[in-house]
PDB file of C-alpha atoms in Angstrom:
ATOM      1  CA  UNK A   5     111.319 106.124  67.760  1.00  0.00           C
ATOM      2  CA  UNK A   6     107.847 106.242  68.640  1.00  0.00           C
ATOM      3  CA  UNK A   7     107.766 102.480  69.687  1.00  0.00           C
ATOM      4  CA  UNK A   8     108.138 103.609  73.325  1.00  0.00           C
ATOM      5  CA  UNK A   9     105.345 102.640  75.753  1.00  0.00           C
ATOM      6  CA  UNK A  10     104.931 104.761  78.948  1.00  0.00           C
ATOM      7  CA  UNK A  11     103.403 102.703  81.839  1.00  0.00           C
ATOM      8  CA  UNK A  12     103.201 102.284  85.530  1.00  0.00           C
ATOM      9  CA  UNK A  13     104.863  99.017  86.672  1.00  0.00           C
ATOM     10  CA  UNK A  14     102.925  96.470  88.363  1.00  0.00           C
ATOM     11  CA  UNK A  15     103.914  95.685  92.024  1.00  0.00           C
ATOM     12  CA  UNK A  16     105.623  92.412  90.995  1.00  0.00           C
ATOM     13  CA  UNK A  17     107.939  94.103  88.603  1.00  0.00           C
ATOM     14  CA  UNK A  18     109.650  96.514  90.630  1.00  0.00           C
ATOM     15  CA  UNK A  19     112.863  94.433  90.542  1.00  0.00           C
ATOM     16  CA  UNK A  20     113.239  95.376  86.745  1.00  0.00           C
ATOM     17  CA  UNK A  21     113.482  98.938  87.665  1.00  0.00           C
ATOM     18  CA  UNK A  22     116.438  98.093  90.193  1.00  0.00           C
ATOM     19  CA  UNK A  23     118.127  96.111  87.338  1.00  0.00           C
ATOM     20  CA  UNK A  24     117.725  99.162  85.028  1.00  0.00           C
ATOM     21  CA  UNK A  25     119.298 101.417  87.734  1.00  0.00           C
ATOM     22  CA  UNK A  26     122.065  98.974  88.338  1.00  0.00           C
ATOM     23  CA  UNK A  27     122.920  98.558  84.613  1.00  0.00           C
ATOM     24  CA  UNK A  28     123.447 102.179  84.511  1.00  0.00           C
ATOM     25  CA  UNK A  29     125.619 102.529  87.720  1.00  0.00           C
ATOM     26  CA  UNK A  30     122.992 104.583  89.400  1.00  0.00           C
ATOM     27  CA  UNK A  31     122.527 104.555  93.192  1.00  0.00           C
ATOM     28  CA  UNK A  32     118.797 105.078  92.705  1.00  0.00           C
ATOM     29  CA  UNK A  33     116.347 102.307  93.811  1.00  0.00           C
ATOM     30  CA  UNK A  34     112.677 101.613  93.113  1.00  0.00           C
ATOM     31  CA  UNK A  35     110.757 102.265  96.162  1.00  0.00           C
ATOM     32  CA  UNK A  36     107.986  99.672  96.863  1.00  0.00           C
ATOM     33  CA  UNK A  37     105.379 102.016  98.150  1.00  0.00           C
ATOM     34  CA  UNK A  38     105.785 104.361  95.203  1.00  0.00           C
ATOM     35  CA  UNK A  39     104.288 104.386  91.853  1.00  0.00           C
ATOM     36  CA  UNK A  40     106.878 103.125  89.651  1.00  0.00           C
ATOM     37  CA  UNK A  41     106.856 104.542  86.008  1.00  0.00           C
ATOM     38  CA  UNK A  42     108.889 103.436  82.968  1.00  0.00           C
ATOM     39  CA  UNK A  43     109.411 104.003  79.307  1.00  0.00           C
ATOM     40  CA  UNK A  44     110.160 100.910  77.599  1.00  0.00           C
ATOM     41  CA  UNK A  45     110.674  99.203  74.352  1.00  0.00           C
ATOM     42  CA  UNK A  46     111.886  95.703  74.824  1.00  0.00           C
ATOM     43  CA  UNK A  47     113.699  96.691  77.832  1.00  0.00           C
ATOM     44  CA  UNK A  48     113.440  99.808  80.234  1.00  0.00           C
ATOM     45  CA  UNK A  49     115.071 103.002  78.812  1.00  0.00           C
ATOM     46  CA  UNK A  50     113.863 105.349  81.507  1.00  0.00           C
ATOM     47  CA  UNK A  51     112.358 105.232  84.935  1.00  0.00           C
ATOM     48  CA  UNK A  52     110.963 107.442  87.759  1.00  0.00           C
ATOM     49  CA  UNK A  53     109.247 106.899  91.257  1.00  0.00           C
ATOM     50  CA  UNK A  54     106.353 108.797  92.579  1.00  0.00           C
ATOM     51  CA  UNK A  55     106.321 108.503  96.248  1.00  0.00           C
ATOM     52  CA  UNK A  56     103.394 109.286  98.304  1.00  0.00           C
ATOM     53  CA  UNK A  57     104.019 112.195 100.849  1.00  0.00           C
ATOM     54  CA  UNK A  58     101.902 114.143 102.966  1.00  0.00           C
ATOM     55  CA  UNK A  59      99.536 116.465 100.712  1.00  0.00           C
ATOM     56  CA  UNK A  60     100.962 115.163  97.329  1.00  0.00           C
ATOM     57  CA  UNK A  61     103.843 113.054  95.714  1.00  0.00           C
ATOM     58  CA  UNK A  62     107.526 113.175  95.606  1.00  0.00           C
ATOM     59  CA  UNK A  63     109.026 112.629  92.150  1.00  0.00           C
ATOM     60  CA  UNK A  64     112.492 110.753  92.553  1.00  0.00           C
ATOM     61  CA  UNK A  65     114.662 108.433  90.737  1.00  0.00           C
ATOM     62  CA  UNK A  66     114.432 109.908  87.069  1.00  0.00           C
ATOM     63  CA  UNK A  67     116.967 108.299  84.971  1.00  0.00           C
ATOM     64  CA  UNK A  68     116.958 107.911  81.155  1.00  0.00           C
ATOM     65  CA  UNK A  69     119.430 105.567  79.482  1.00  0.00           C
ATOM     66  CA  UNK A  70     122.356 107.780  78.281  1.00  0.00           C
ATOM     67  CA  UNK A  71     121.882 106.083  74.697  1.00  0.00           C
ATOM     68  CA  UNK A  72     118.253 107.451  74.661  1.00  0.00           C
ATOM     69  CA  UNK A  73     118.718 111.077  75.983  1.00  0.00           C
ATOM     70  CA  UNK A  74     117.840 114.159  73.953  1.00  0.00           C
ATOM     71  CA  UNK A  75     114.748 112.515  72.352  1.00  0.00           C
ATOM     72  CA  UNK A  76     112.253 113.721  74.773  1.00  0.00           C
ATOM     73  CA  UNK A  77     111.784 110.619  76.740  1.00  0.00           C
ATOM     74  CA  UNK A  78     111.991 112.123  80.204  1.00  0.00           C
ATOM     75  CA  UNK A  79     109.337 114.781  79.420  1.00  0.00           C
ATOM     76  CA  UNK A  80     107.003 112.082  78.090  1.00  0.00           C
ATOM     77  CA  UNK A  81     107.451 109.944  81.033  1.00  0.00           C
ATOM     78  CA  UNK A  82     106.996 112.708  83.654  1.00  0.00           C
ATOM     79  CA  UNK A  83     103.720 113.649  81.715  1.00  0.00           C
ATOM     80  CA  UNK A  84     102.540 110.122  81.741  1.00  0.00           C
ATOM     81  CA  UNK A  85     103.166 109.756  85.377  1.00  0.00           C
ATOM     82  CA  UNK A  86     101.496 113.054  86.624  1.00  0.00           C
ATOM     83  CA  UNK A  87      98.540 113.273  84.050  1.00  0.00           C
ATOM     84  CA  UNK A  88      95.837 111.916  86.527  1.00  0.00           C
ATOM     85  CA  UNK A  89      97.166 113.160  89.759  1.00  0.00           C
ATOM     86  CA  UNK A  90      94.945 115.556  91.781  1.00  0.00           C
ATOM     87  CA  UNK A  91      97.633 116.393  94.264  1.00  0.00           C
ATOM     88  CA  UNK A  92     100.928 118.580  93.910  1.00  0.00           C
ATOM     89  CA  UNK A  93     104.266 116.842  92.910  1.00  0.00           C
ATOM     90  CA  UNK A  94     107.375 117.969  94.329  1.00  0.00           C
ATOM     91  CA  UNK A  95     111.036 117.035  93.461  1.00  0.00           C
ATOM     92  CA  UNK A  96     114.507 117.878  94.472  1.00  0.00           C
ATOM     93  CA  UNK A  97     117.250 118.465  91.858  1.00  0.00           C
ATOM     94  CA  UNK A  98     120.478 120.170  90.976  1.00  0.00           C
ATOM     95  CA  UNK A  99     120.023 123.851  90.145  1.00  0.00           C
ATOM     96  CA  UNK A 100     121.328 123.243  86.723  1.00  0.00           C
ATOM     97  CA  UNK A 101     118.176 121.268  86.003  1.00  0.00           C
ATOM     98  CA  UNK A 102     115.850 124.113  86.946  1.00  0.00           C
ATOM     99  CA  UNK A 103     115.001 125.126  83.230  1.00  0.00           C
ATOM    100  CA  UNK A 104     114.443 121.414  82.257  1.00  0.00           C
ATOM    101  CA  UNK A 105     111.706 121.120  85.027  1.00  0.00           C
ATOM    102  CA  UNK A 106     110.151 124.569  84.496  1.00  0.00           C
ATOM    103  CA  UNK A 107     109.710 123.759  80.837  1.00  0.00           C
ATOM    104  CA  UNK A 108     107.602 120.800  82.027  1.00  0.00           C
ATOM    105  CA  UNK A 109     105.452 123.137  84.141  1.00  0.00           C
ATOM    106  CA  UNK A 110     107.149 122.985  87.540  1.00  0.00           C
ATOM    107  CA  UNK A 111     107.942 126.124  89.509  1.00  0.00           C
ATOM    108  CA  UNK A 112     110.976 126.997  91.551  1.00  0.00           C
ATOM    109  CA  UNK A 113     110.719 127.190  95.347  1.00  0.00           C
ATOM    110  CA  UNK A 114     107.257 125.826  95.975  1.00  0.00           C
ATOM    111  CA  UNK A 115     105.549 125.520  99.455  1.00  0.00           C
ATOM    112  CA  UNK A 116     106.665 122.216 100.801  1.00  0.00           C
ATOM    113  CA  UNK A 117     105.223 120.162 103.500  1.00  0.00           C
ATOM    114  CA  UNK A 118     107.309 120.205 106.581  1.00  0.00           C
ATOM    115  CA  UNK A 119     108.821 116.688 106.223  1.00  0.00           C
ATOM    116  CA  UNK A 120     109.956 117.531 102.649  1.00  0.00           C
ATOM    117  CA  UNK A 121     111.339 120.957 103.678  1.00  0.00           C
ATOM    118  CA  UNK A 122     113.385 119.020 106.311  1.00  0.00           C
ATOM    119  CA  UNK A 123     114.678 116.514 103.917  1.00  0.00           C
ATOM    120  CA  UNK A 124     115.593 119.169 101.514  1.00  0.00           C
ATOM    121  CA  UNK A 125     117.544 120.896 104.246  1.00  0.00           C
ATOM    122  CA  UNK A 126     119.471 117.813 105.073  1.00  0.00           C
ATOM    123  CA  UNK A 127     120.208 116.928 101.282  1.00  0.00           C
ATOM    124  CA  UNK A 128     121.260 120.603 100.627  1.00  0.00           C
ATOM    125  CA  UNK A 129     123.833 120.193 103.388  1.00  0.00           C
ATOM    126  CA  UNK A 130     125.985 118.042 101.077  1.00  0.00           C
ATOM    127  CA  UNK A 131     125.268 119.066  97.680  1.00  0.00           C
ATOM    128  CA  UNK A 132     123.577 121.696  95.680  1.00  0.00           C
ATOM    129  CA  UNK A 133     119.795 121.096  95.711  1.00  0.00           C
ATOM    130  CA  UNK A 134     116.522 122.914  94.989  1.00  0.00           C
ATOM    131  CA  UNK A 135     112.759 122.162  95.210  1.00  0.00           C
ATOM    132  CA  UNK A 136     110.522 122.207  92.318  1.00  0.00           C
ATOM    133  CA  UNK A 137     106.665 121.665  92.396  1.00  0.00           C
ATOM    134  CA  UNK A 138     103.791 120.846  89.856  1.00  0.00           C
ATOM    135  CA  UNK A 139     100.465 121.796  90.934  1.00  0.00           C
ATOM    136  CA  UNK A 140      97.587 119.924  89.435  1.00  0.00           C
ATOM    137  CA  UNK A 141      95.505 121.390  86.528  1.00  0.00           C
ATOM    138  CA  UNK A 142      92.026 122.413  87.736  1.00  0.00           C
ATOM    139  CA  UNK A 143      89.410 119.730  86.592  1.00  0.00           C
ATOM    140  CA  UNK A 144      86.513 121.065  84.364  1.00  0.00           C
TER     141      UNK A 144
END
């Protein structure tokens, strides 16, 4: 199963990501001002968005095709997407996913920019939600 390619989509290909989300009945959407990352063979099997925010990036829209789960694809996609970033990456997730993200280097309850903290507060009113953060590795 090593025939997967992990890459950032070019600006003109963002509709392919929305097609992937729709095919899996997801309400997620590709965001045009974000870096759009995918894992693909012939078709996309996983996707995520890295949206620029004050002081870093916000990881959203991580989805793996259910037929391709439990193969490490999400971990590899996250690693590819964040490997060259020099700023923190934050995400919001269900508390049950905390361990998954901690195994990928994210920490629970990071300091968030004000706008992100406000957004988390709004989201957490209607569903269980926690913040996770990944700080960039120091450059040698």
